[in-house]
Coordinates of C-alpha atoms in Angstrom, one line a residue:
Chain A
X266 CA 2.6 -18.1 -6.8
X267 CA 3.5 -18.7 -9.2
X268 CA 3.4 -15.5 -11.9
X269 CA 1.1 -16.4 -14.5
X270 CA 1.6 -15.4 -18.4
X271 CA -2.2 -13.5 -19.9
X272 CA -0.7 -15.3 -23.3
X273 CA -1.8 -18.9 -24.5
X274 CA -5.6 -18.9 -22.6
X275 CA -8.3 -19.8 -24.8
X276 CA -10.2 -16.9 -26.7
X277 CA -14.0 -17.4 -26.5
X278 CA -15.5 -17.4 -30.1
X279 CA -18.2 -15.3 -29.1
X280 CA -15.8 -12.7 -28.3
X281 CA -16.3 -9.8 -30.8
X282 CA -13.0 -8.2 -31.7
X283 CA -13.6 -4.4 -31.1
X284 CA -12.0 -1.6 -32.8
X285 CA -9.5 0.2 -30.6
X286 CA -8.1 3.6 -30.1
X287 CA -5.0 3.8 -31.1
X288 CA -2.6 3.7 -27.8
X289 CA 0.0 6.4 -26.9
X290 CA 3.4 5.7 -25.9
X291 CA 3.9 7.0 -22.9
X292 CA 8.2 5.4 -22.3
X293 CA 9.2 9.1 -23.4
X294 CA 7.3 10.7 -20.5
X295 CA 8.6 8.8 -18.2
X296 CA 12.2 8.6 -19.3
X297 CA 11.9 12.8 -18.8
X298 CA 10.1 12.7 -15.5
X299 CA 13.4 10.2 -14.5
X300 CA 15.6 12.6 -15.1
X301 CA 14.0 15.3 -13.9
X302 CA 14.1 13.5 -10.7
X303 CA 17.3 12.7 -10.9
X304 CA 18.3 16.1 -10.8
X305 CA 16.3 17.3 -8.4
X306 CA 18.3 14.7 -6.6
X307 CA 21.7 16.6 -6.9
X308 CA 20.3 19.8 -6.1
X309 CA 18.2 18.3 -3.5
X310 CA 21.8 17.7 -2.1
X311 CA 24.0 21.3 -2.6
X312 CA 21.7 22.1 -0.5
X313 CA 21.5 19.5 2.3
X314 CA 23.7 16.1 1.8
X315 CA 21.1 14.3 4.1
X316 CA 18.2 14.2 2.5
X317 CA 19.3 13.2 -1.5
X318 CA 19.2 8.9 0.7
X319 CA 15.4 10.1 1.5
X320 CA 15.0 11.0 -2.4
X321 CA 16.0 7.9 -3.7
X322 CA 14.6 5.7 -1.0
X323 CA 11.4 7.5 -1.2
X324 CA 11.4 6.5 -5.5
X325 CA 12.5 3.3 -5.1
X326 CA 9.2 3.0 -2.7
X327 CA 7.0 4.2 -4.9
X328 CA 8.6 2.2 -7.8
X329 CA 8.4 -1.0 -5.6
X330 CA 5.3 -0.9 -3.9
X331 CA 3.6 -0.1 -7.8
X332 CA 5.8 -2.3 -9.5
X333 CA 4.9 -5.1 -7.8
X334 CA 1.2 -4.0 -7.0
X335 CA 1.9 -4.4 -3.2
X336 CA -0.7 -4.0 -1.0
X337 CA -0.8 -3.5 2.8
X338 CA -4.6 -2.7 2.5
X339 CA -4.8 -5.5 0.6
X340 CA -2.8 -8.1 2.6
X341 CA -4.9 -7.9 5.8
X342 CA -8.3 -7.3 3.8
X343 CA -8.2 -9.8 1.8
X344 CA -8.7 -12.7 3.9
X345 CA -11.6 -12.0 5.1
X346 CA -13.4 -10.5 2.0
X347 CA -11.9 -12.7 -0.9
X348 CA -10.3 -15.5 0.7
X349 CA -7.3 -15.6 -0.8
X350 CA -3.9 -15.0 0.9
X351 CA -1.6 -14.5 -1.4
X352 CA -0.7 -11.2 0.0
X353 CA -0.7 -12.0 3.6
X354 CA 1.6 -14.7 3.0
X355 CA 4.1 -12.1 0.7
X356 CA 3.5 -8.9 3.6
X357 CA 4.4 -12.2 6.5
X358 CA 7.3 -12.4 4.2
X359 CA 8.8 -9.0 4.1
X360 CA 7.9 -9.0 7.9
X361 CA 11.0 -12.3 8.2
X362 CA 13.1 -10.5 6.6
X363 CA 13.4 -7.3 7.5
X364 CA 13.1 -8.8 10.6
X365 CA 16.5 -10.7 10.7
X366 CA 18.1 -7.6 8.4
X367 CA 17.2 -4.9 11.4
X368 CA 18.2 -7.4 14.2
X369 CA 21.4 -7.4 13.1
X370 CA 21.4 -4.4 12.8
X371 CA 20.7 -2.9 16.0
X372 CA 22.4 -6.2 17.6
X373 CA 25.9 -4.7 16.2
X374 CA 25.3 -1.7 17.5
X375 CA 24.2 -2.7 21.3
X376 CA 26.9 -4.7 21.3
X377 CA 29.3 -1.8 20.3
X378 CA 27.7 0.0 23.4
X379 CA 26.4 2.7 20.7
X380 CA 22.8 3.7 20.8
X381 CA 20.2 1.6 19.6
X382 CA 18.9 3.1 16.4
X383 CA 15.3 3.0 15.3
X384 CA 14.3 2.6 19.4
X385 CA 11.8 5.5 19.0
X386 CA 9.6 2.9 16.5
X387 CA 9.1 0.8 19.9
X388 CA 5.9 2.7 21.4
X389 CA 4.1 2.2 24.3
X390 CA 1.0 -0.4 23.8
X391 CA -2.2 1.1 25.1
X392 CA -6.0 1.0 24.7
X393 CA -4.6 4.1 21.6
X394 CA -3.0 1.1 19.8
X395 CA -5.8 -0.9 19.5
X396 CA -8.0 2.5 18.9
X397 CA -5.7 3.5 16.8
X398 CA -5.5 0.2 14.3
X399 CA -9.1 -0.7 14.6
X400 CA -9.5 3.2 13.1
X401 CA -6.6 3.2 10.8
X402 CA -8.4 -0.9 9.6
X403 CA -11.3 0.3 8.9
X404 CA -10.2 3.8 6.9
X405 CA -7.9 1.9 4.5
X406 CA -9.9 -0.5 3.3
X407 CA -12.9 2.1 2.8
X408 CA -10.1 4.3 1.3
X409 CA -8.9 1.5 -0.9
X410 CA -5.0 1.8 0.3
X411 CA -3.5 3.2 4.0
X412 CA -0.7 5.7 4.1
X413 CA 1.8 4.6 1.3
X414 CA -1.2 3.4 -1.3
X415 CA -2.0 6.4 -0.8
X416 CA 0.7 8.2 -1.8
X417 CA 1.8 4.9 -4.4
X418 CA -2.1 5.6 -6.1
X419 CA -1.7 9.4 -6.4
X420 CA 1.4 8.3 -8.5
X421 CA -0.6 6.4 -10.3
X422 CA -3.6 9.1 -11.0
X423 CA -6.2 8.8 -8.9
X424 CA -8.6 11.6 -8.0
X425 CA -10.4 9.8 -5.3
X426 CA -6.7 9.0 -3.4
X427 CA -5.9 12.9 -3.5
X428 CA -8.8 13.0 -2.1
X429 CA -8.5 10.5 0.5
X430 CA -4.7 12.3 1.1
X431 CA -6.1 15.5 2.2
X432 CA -8.6 14.5 4.3
X433 CA -5.9 12.4 5.6
X434 CA -3.4 15.3 6.7
X435 CA -6.4 16.9 8.3
X436 CA -6.6 13.6 10.1
X437 CA -3.5 13.7 11.3
X438 CA -4.1 17.0 12.3
X439 CA -7.1 16.5 14.4
X440 CA -5.0 13.1 15.8
X441 CA -1.7 15.6 16.4
X442 CA -4.4 18.0 18.4
X443 CA -6.3 15.6 20.2
X444 CA -2.4 14.1 21.2
X445 CA -1.9 15.4 24.2
X446 CA -5.3 14.2 26.1
X447 CA -4.3 10.7 24.4
X448 CA -0.5 10.7 26.3
X449 CA -1.9 11.6 29.5
X450 CA -4.5 10.0 29.8
X451 CA -4.3 6.4 28.0
X452 CA -0.8 6.1 26.5
X453 CA 1.2 6.4 29.8
X454 CA -0.9 4.7 31.8
X455 CA 1.1 1.4 28.5
X456 CA 4.6 0.1 28.6
X457 CA 6.6 -0.1 25.3
X458 CA 7.9 -4.0 25.0
X459 CA 10.8 -4.5 22.9
X460 CA 11.3 -8.3 22.9
X461 CA 14.8 -8.5 23.3
X462 CA 14.3 -6.6 26.3
X463 CA 12.3 -10.1 27.1
X464 CA 13.8 -12.8 25.2
X465 CA 17.3 -12.8 24.0
X466 CA 18.1 -11.4 21.3
X467 CA 19.1 -14.1 20.0
X468 CA 15.0 -15.7 21.3
X469 CA 12.9 -13.2 20.7
X470 CA 14.1 -13.3 16.5
X471 CA 13.1 -16.7 16.9
X472 CA 10.4 -16.4 18.3
X473 CA 9.1 -14.1 15.6
X474 CA 10.6 -15.8 13.1
X475 CA 8.1 -18.4 14.5
X476 CA 5.8 -16.5 14.5
X477 CA 5.8 -15.3 11.6
X478 CA 5.7 -18.7 10.1
X479 CA 3.2 -20.1 11.8
X480 CA 1.0 -17.1 10.7
X481 CA 2.1 -17.8 7.2
X482 CA 1.1 -21.5 7.1
X483 CA -1.9 -20.5 8.9
X484 CA -2.9 -18.1 6.0
X485 CA -2.5 -21.1 3.4
X486 CA -4.7 -23.4 5.2
X487 CA -7.1 -20.4 5.4
X488 CA -7.0 -20.0 1.3
X489 CA -6.7 -23.8 0.2
X490 CA -10.0 -24.4 3.1
X491 CA -12.3 -21.7 1.5
X492 CA -11.2 -22.8 -2.2
X493 CA -12.6 -26.6 -1.5
X494 CA -15.7 -25.3 -0.8
Chain B
X135 CA -23.3 -18.5 -24.9
X136 CA -23.6 -15.5 -23.9
X137 CA -21.2 -12.3 -23.1
X138 CA -22.0 -10.1 -20.1
X139 CA -19.5 -6.6 -19.5
X140 CA -18.8 -5.5 -16.2
X141 CA -17.7 -1.8 -16.4
X142 CA -16.0 -1.2 -13.0
X143 CA -13.8 1.6 -14.4
X144 CA -12.8 4.3 -11.7
X145 CA -13.9 1.5 -8.8
X146 CA -10.6 0.8 -6.5
X147 CA -9.9 -2.8 -4.7
X148 CA -11.8 -4.3 -4.4
X149 CA -14.3 -3.6 -5.3
X150 CA -14.3 -4.7 -9.2
X151 CA -13.4 -8.4 -7.6
X152 CA -16.0 -8.6 -5.9
X153 CA -18.0 -7.2 -8.0
X154 CA -16.8 -10.2 -10.5
X155 CA -17.5 -12.5 -8.4
X156 CA -21.3 -11.9 -7.7
X157 CA -21.7 -11.8 -11.3
X158 CA -19.9 -14.5 -12.7
X159 CA -22.3 -16.9 -9.6
X160 CA -25.2 -15.2 -11.8
X161 CA -24.1 -17.1 -14.6
X162 CA -24.3 -19.9 -16.9
X163 CA -21.0 -22.6 -18.5
X164 CA -19.8 -20.9 -20.6
X165 CA -20.8 -17.7 -20.2
X166 CA -18.2 -15.4 -21.4
X167 CA -17.6 -11.8 -18.8
X168 CA -16.1 -8.9 -19.2
X169 CA -14.6 -6.7 -16.4
X170 CA -13.3 -3.1 -17.6
X171 CA -10.8 -1.7 -15.4
X172 CA -8.6 1.0 -14.7
X173 CA -7.1 0.1 -11.4
X174 CA -3.9 -0.7 -11.7
X175 CA -4.3 -3.5 -8.6
X176 CA -7.1 -4.4 -10.1
X177 CA -5.9 -5.9 -13.1
X178 CA -3.5 -8.3 -11.0
X179 CA -5.9 -8.9 -8.1
X180 CA -9.4 -10.7 -10.4
X181 CA -6.8 -12.3 -12.8
X182 CA -5.2 -14.2 -9.8
X183 CA -9.0 -15.2 -8.5
X184 CA -10.2 -15.9 -11.0
X185 CA -7.8 -18.4 -12.2
X186 CA -7.5 -20.2 -8.9
X187 CA -11.2 -20.6 -9.2
X188 CA -9.7 -22.0 -12.4
X189 CA -11.9 -20.4 -14.7
X190 CA -10.4 -19.5 -18.1
X191 CA -8.7 -16.4 -18.2
X192 CA -7.4 -13.1 -21.1
X193 CA -6.4 -9.7 -20.1
X194 CA -6.3 -7.5 -22.4
X195 CA -4.9 -4.0 -22.3
X196 CA -7.1 -1.8 -23.8
X197 CA -5.8 1.9 -23.7
X198 CA -3.0 3.0 -21.3
X199 CA -4.1 2.2 -17.9
X200 CA -7.1 0.6 -18.8
X201 CA -7.6 -3.2 -19.4
X202 CA -10.4 -5.4 -19.9
X203 CA -10.2 -9.1 -18.6
X204 CA -12.0 -11.4 -20.5
X205 CA -13.3 -14.4 -17.7
X206 CA -15.1 -17.5 -19.6
X207 CA -17.0 -19.6 -16.7
X208 CA -15.9 -23.3 -18.1
X209 CA -18.0 -24.7 -13.4
Chain C
X54 CA 9.7 -2.1 -34.6
X55 CA 7.5 -1.5 -31.5
X56 CA 8.3 -0.8 -28.8
X57 CA 5.5 -1.6 -26.8
X58 CA 5.7 -5.5 -28.4
X59 CA 9.5 -5.9 -27.6
X60 CA 10.4 -8.7 -24.9
X61 CA 12.7 -7.0 -22.9
X62 CA 10.4 -3.4 -22.9
X63 CA 7.1 -6.1 -20.9
X64 CA 10.1 -7.9 -18.6
X65 CA 12.0 -4.6 -17.4
X66 CA 9.7 -2.1 -17.1
X67 CA 5.9 -2.9 -18.3
X68 CA 4.7 -6.0 -16.3
X69 CA 4.0 -6.2 -13.5
X70 CA 6.7 -7.9 -10.8
X71 CA 5.9 -11.2 -8.2
X72 CA 4.7 -9.7 -5.0
X73 CA 7.6 -11.7 -3.6
X74 CA 9.8 -9.5 -5.6
X75 CA 8.1 -6.3 -4.6
X76 CA 8.5 -8.0 -0.2
X77 CA 12.1 -9.0 -0.9
X78 CA 13.2 -5.1 -2.4
X79 CA 11.1 -3.8 0.3
X80 CA 13.0 -5.4 2.8
X81 CA 15.9 -4.4 1.4
X82 CA 15.2 -0.9 1.3
X83 CA 14.2 -1.0 4.6
X84 CA 16.8 -2.1 6.2
X85 CA 18.9 0.0 3.9
X86 CA 16.7 2.5 6.3
X87 CA 17.6 2.3 8.8
X88 CA 21.3 1.3 8.2
X89 CA 21.8 4.3 6.8
X90 CA 19.1 6.8 8.1
X91 CA 19.0 5.4 11.5
X92 CA 15.7 5.0 11.7
X93 CA 13.1 2.7 9.9
X94 CA 10.7 4.0 7.7
X95 CA 7.5 6.4 8.6
X96 CA 5.0 7.3 6.4
X97 CA 1.9 9.8 8.4
X98 CA 3.9 10.8 10.8
X99 CA 4.6 13.7 7.8
X100 CA 1.5 14.1 7.1
X101 CA 0.3 15.2 10.6
X102 CA 3.7 17.7 10.3
X103 CA 2.2 18.9 6.8
X104 CA -0.7 19.4 8.6
X105 CA 0.4 20.9 10.8
X106 CA 2.2 23.1 8.0
X107 CA -1.8 23.9 6.0
X108 CA -2.7 25.1 9.3
X109 CA 0.1 28.1 9.9
X110 CA -0.2 28.6 6.2
X111 CA -4.0 29.8 7.1
X112 CA -2.9 31.7 10.1
X113 CA -2.8 28.9 13.0
X114 CA -0.6 27.9 15.8
X115 CA 0.0 24.1 16.3
X116 CA 2.9 25.7 18.8
X117 CA 0.6 24.9 22.2
X118 CA 0.0 21.7 20.8
X119 CA 1.6 19.0 23.0
X120 CA 2.5 16.7 19.7
X121 CA 4.1 19.7 18.3
X122 CA 5.8 21.0 21.0
X123 CA 9.3 18.8 21.3
X124 CA 12.3 20.9 20.5
X125 CA 12.6 18.0 17.7
X126 CA 9.2 19.1 16.0
X127 CA 9.7 22.1 16.2
X128 CA 12.4 22.5 14.6
X129 CA 11.0 20.1 12.2
X130 CA 8.3 22.4 11.6
X131 CA 11.1 24.7 11.2
X132 CA 13.4 23.8 8.4
X133 CA 10.7 23.5 6.4
X134 CA 9.8 20.9 3.7
X135 CA 12.9 20.6 1.8
X136 CA 14.9 20.0 4.8
X137 CA 12.7 16.9 6.5
X138 CA 13.1 13.6 4.8
X139 CA 10.1 12.4 5.7
X140 CA 7.9 15.0 3.4
X141 CA 11.0 14.7 0.6
X142 CA 10.6 9.8 1.0
X143 CA 6.8 11.4 0.8
X144 CA 6.8 12.8 -2.4
X145 CA 9.5 10.2 -3.3
X146 CA 6.6 7.6 -3.0
X147 CA 4.6 9.4 -5.4
X148 CA 6.5 10.7 -8.3
X149 CA 8.2 6.7 -7.9
X150 CA 5.0 5.5 -8.8
X151 CA 4.8 8.5 -11.5
X152 CA 7.7 7.3 -13.3
X153 CA 6.9 3.0 -12.7
X154 CA 3.8 4.2 -14.2
X155 CA 4.8 6.4 -17.5
X156 CA 7.3 4.0 -18.0
X157 CA 5.4 1.1 -18.4
X158 CA 2.7 3.3 -20.4
X159 CA 0.0 2.5 -18.0
X160 CA -0.8 6.0 -16.7
X161 CA -4.1 7.4 -16.4
X162 CA -6.1 10.3 -14.9
X163 CA -8.8 8.4 -12.7
X164 CA -11.8 10.5 -12.1
X165 CA -13.9 10.7 -9.3
X166 CA -16.9 8.0 -10.2
X167 CA -19.7 9.0 -7.8
X168 CA -20.0 10.1 -4.1
X169 CA -19.8 7.1 -2.4
X170 CA -15.9 7.6 -3.7
X171 CA -16.0 10.8 -2.3
X172 CA -17.6 10.2 1.2
X173 CA -15.4 7.1 1.7
X174 CA -12.1 9.1 0.5
X175 CA -13.4 11.8 3.7
X176 CA -14.6 9.3 5.8
X177 CA -11.7 6.4 5.6
X178 CA -8.5 9.5 5.4
X179 CA -9.9 11.5 8.0
X180 CA -10.2 7.4 10.0
X181 CA -6.8 6.6 8.9
X182 CA -5.3 10.2 9.9
X183 CA -6.2 10.4 13.3
X184 CA -5.7 7.1 13.6
X185 CA -2.7 6.8 12.7
X186 CA -2.1 9.8 15.2
X187 CA -3.0 8.3 18.4
X188 CA -1.4 4.5 17.7
X189 CA 1.3 5.7 16.4
X190 CA 1.6 5.2 12.5
X191 CA 0.5 3.4 9.7
X192 CA 0.9 0.4 8.0
X193 CA 4.3 1.3 7.7
X194 CA 5.7 3.2 10.7
X195 CA 3.6 0.8 13.3
X196 CA 3.3 -2.5 11.4
X197 CA 5.8 -3.3 9.1
X198 CA 9.2 -1.4 11.1
X199 CA 7.5 -1.5 14.2
X200 CA 7.2 -5.3 14.1
X201 CA 10.8 -5.5 12.2
X202 CA 12.2 -3.7 15.1
X203 CA 10.7 -6.0 17.3
X204 CA 8.4 -4.4 19.2
X205 CA 5.8 -6.1 21.0
X206 CA 3.3 -2.7 19.6
X207 CA 3.9 -3.7 16.0
X208 CA 1.9 -7.6 16.9
X209 CA -0.8 -5.8 19.3
X210 CA -1.0 -2.6 15.8
X211 CA -1.8 -6.3 13.2
X212 CA -4.6 -8.1 15.4
X213 CA -6.9 -4.6 15.7
X214 CA -5.8 -3.0 12.1
X215 CA -7.0 -7.0 10.8
X216 CA -10.1 -6.4 13.3
X217 CA -10.7 -2.4 11.5
X218 CA -10.5 -4.3 8.3
X219 CA -13.0 -6.6 8.3
X220 CA -15.4 -4.1 9.8
X221 CA -14.2 -2.3 7.2
X222 CA -14.6 -4.9 4.1
X223 CA -18.1 -4.9 5.6
X224 CA -19.2 -1.2 5.4
X225 CA -17.6 -1.1 2.1
X226 CA -20.4 -4.2 0.8
X227 CA -22.4 -3.0 2.3
X228 CA -22.7 0.9 1.3
X229 CA -19.5 2.1 -0.5
X230 CA -19.9 0.0 -3.5

């Protein structure tokens, strides 16, 4: 969708102009925090060489999420709640790009006979996956942000998300406490499925991209169907 | 023509959008709805929704991190 | 000259990017993350570690818990915050968002507005925390990284996440608005 500019729209004649208080310019504070963040990154590197990459990517993820108003919660919630699928489609696009990048990295390691990186993210599918995802879905809509969204909104100054982050941590601890039970009774019954094992490398990537494309089209159709009424 | 203000300051997504949607339904063509928000995501999704519905929309930054979305109902 | 009206300031630092810009850049950094650190991006697993540290500061012990029993988990807990990449990255997300907000001159402390918000934040936080642990992650680790890792679990997660979001929306409109 085109990015629409906020200027050039006819202002209602009844609109009374009010006097605004003078805005402060926060730009200097932004630059100051940025400089401090860079210094922190350098100091971090002297302590542990592996850490600056995490710091830099974290800052980048936070900046990108905030600047583009990216929201995984909205991508799942809006199709139902407001009928808008613009974020849903964008998230699907991100899935497609990342799928290609990840597949290339993983395949690169595979043909060299090296261990495939990131395979710990290919996890067993069981009732726990369904229950966990469902709980997460309910929670993120109510709390107004998922994990990354909550962190981002803490940075933006939301008190509500500071509270939900705290209880997210408590909930995580609770989940970790019960994890042994879930693992023994539920998760062990499940099976991890790495798509290239089933369809081959090329097949898995093609099938996944086709599914993403189909969902993208379905989302687009859903949005326009809603608009016609 | 009347002007209605909707205070959504401190409300998280998607509440400003749902409230604006409901409010606009009650209003007449030509009326103006002013949605006050301080949620940076609503600053993007409320205007996006209103434009898609075909209304005239303007966003005004009234303070640091505070916006007014001015929607003129046209249909 | 007023910097806030400057065309380039608005373009480079202030105006919200289109969603697609975000999608492309997040994907790029995801790929960089996998290439450099050997693991995709994850957020919520870290929060369980934070929980364990908090629990330890109030005198509790998680050593007997299955979740923290592995050698790797123990090493993470003992290594402390400054040596835990995930913790550093999560703090980075907060600071990165803060920098973006300040550079665009849009920072504001948003206070809690009602008791409904308090209840929503507590309930939502607990559900997400618990759900993320048993479901092996959040929207980032289980969904985004899961799907991109060509794991079927990511798609199963997506389906039930979507169902949860529908129920969540209904609850939100009914009780929290």
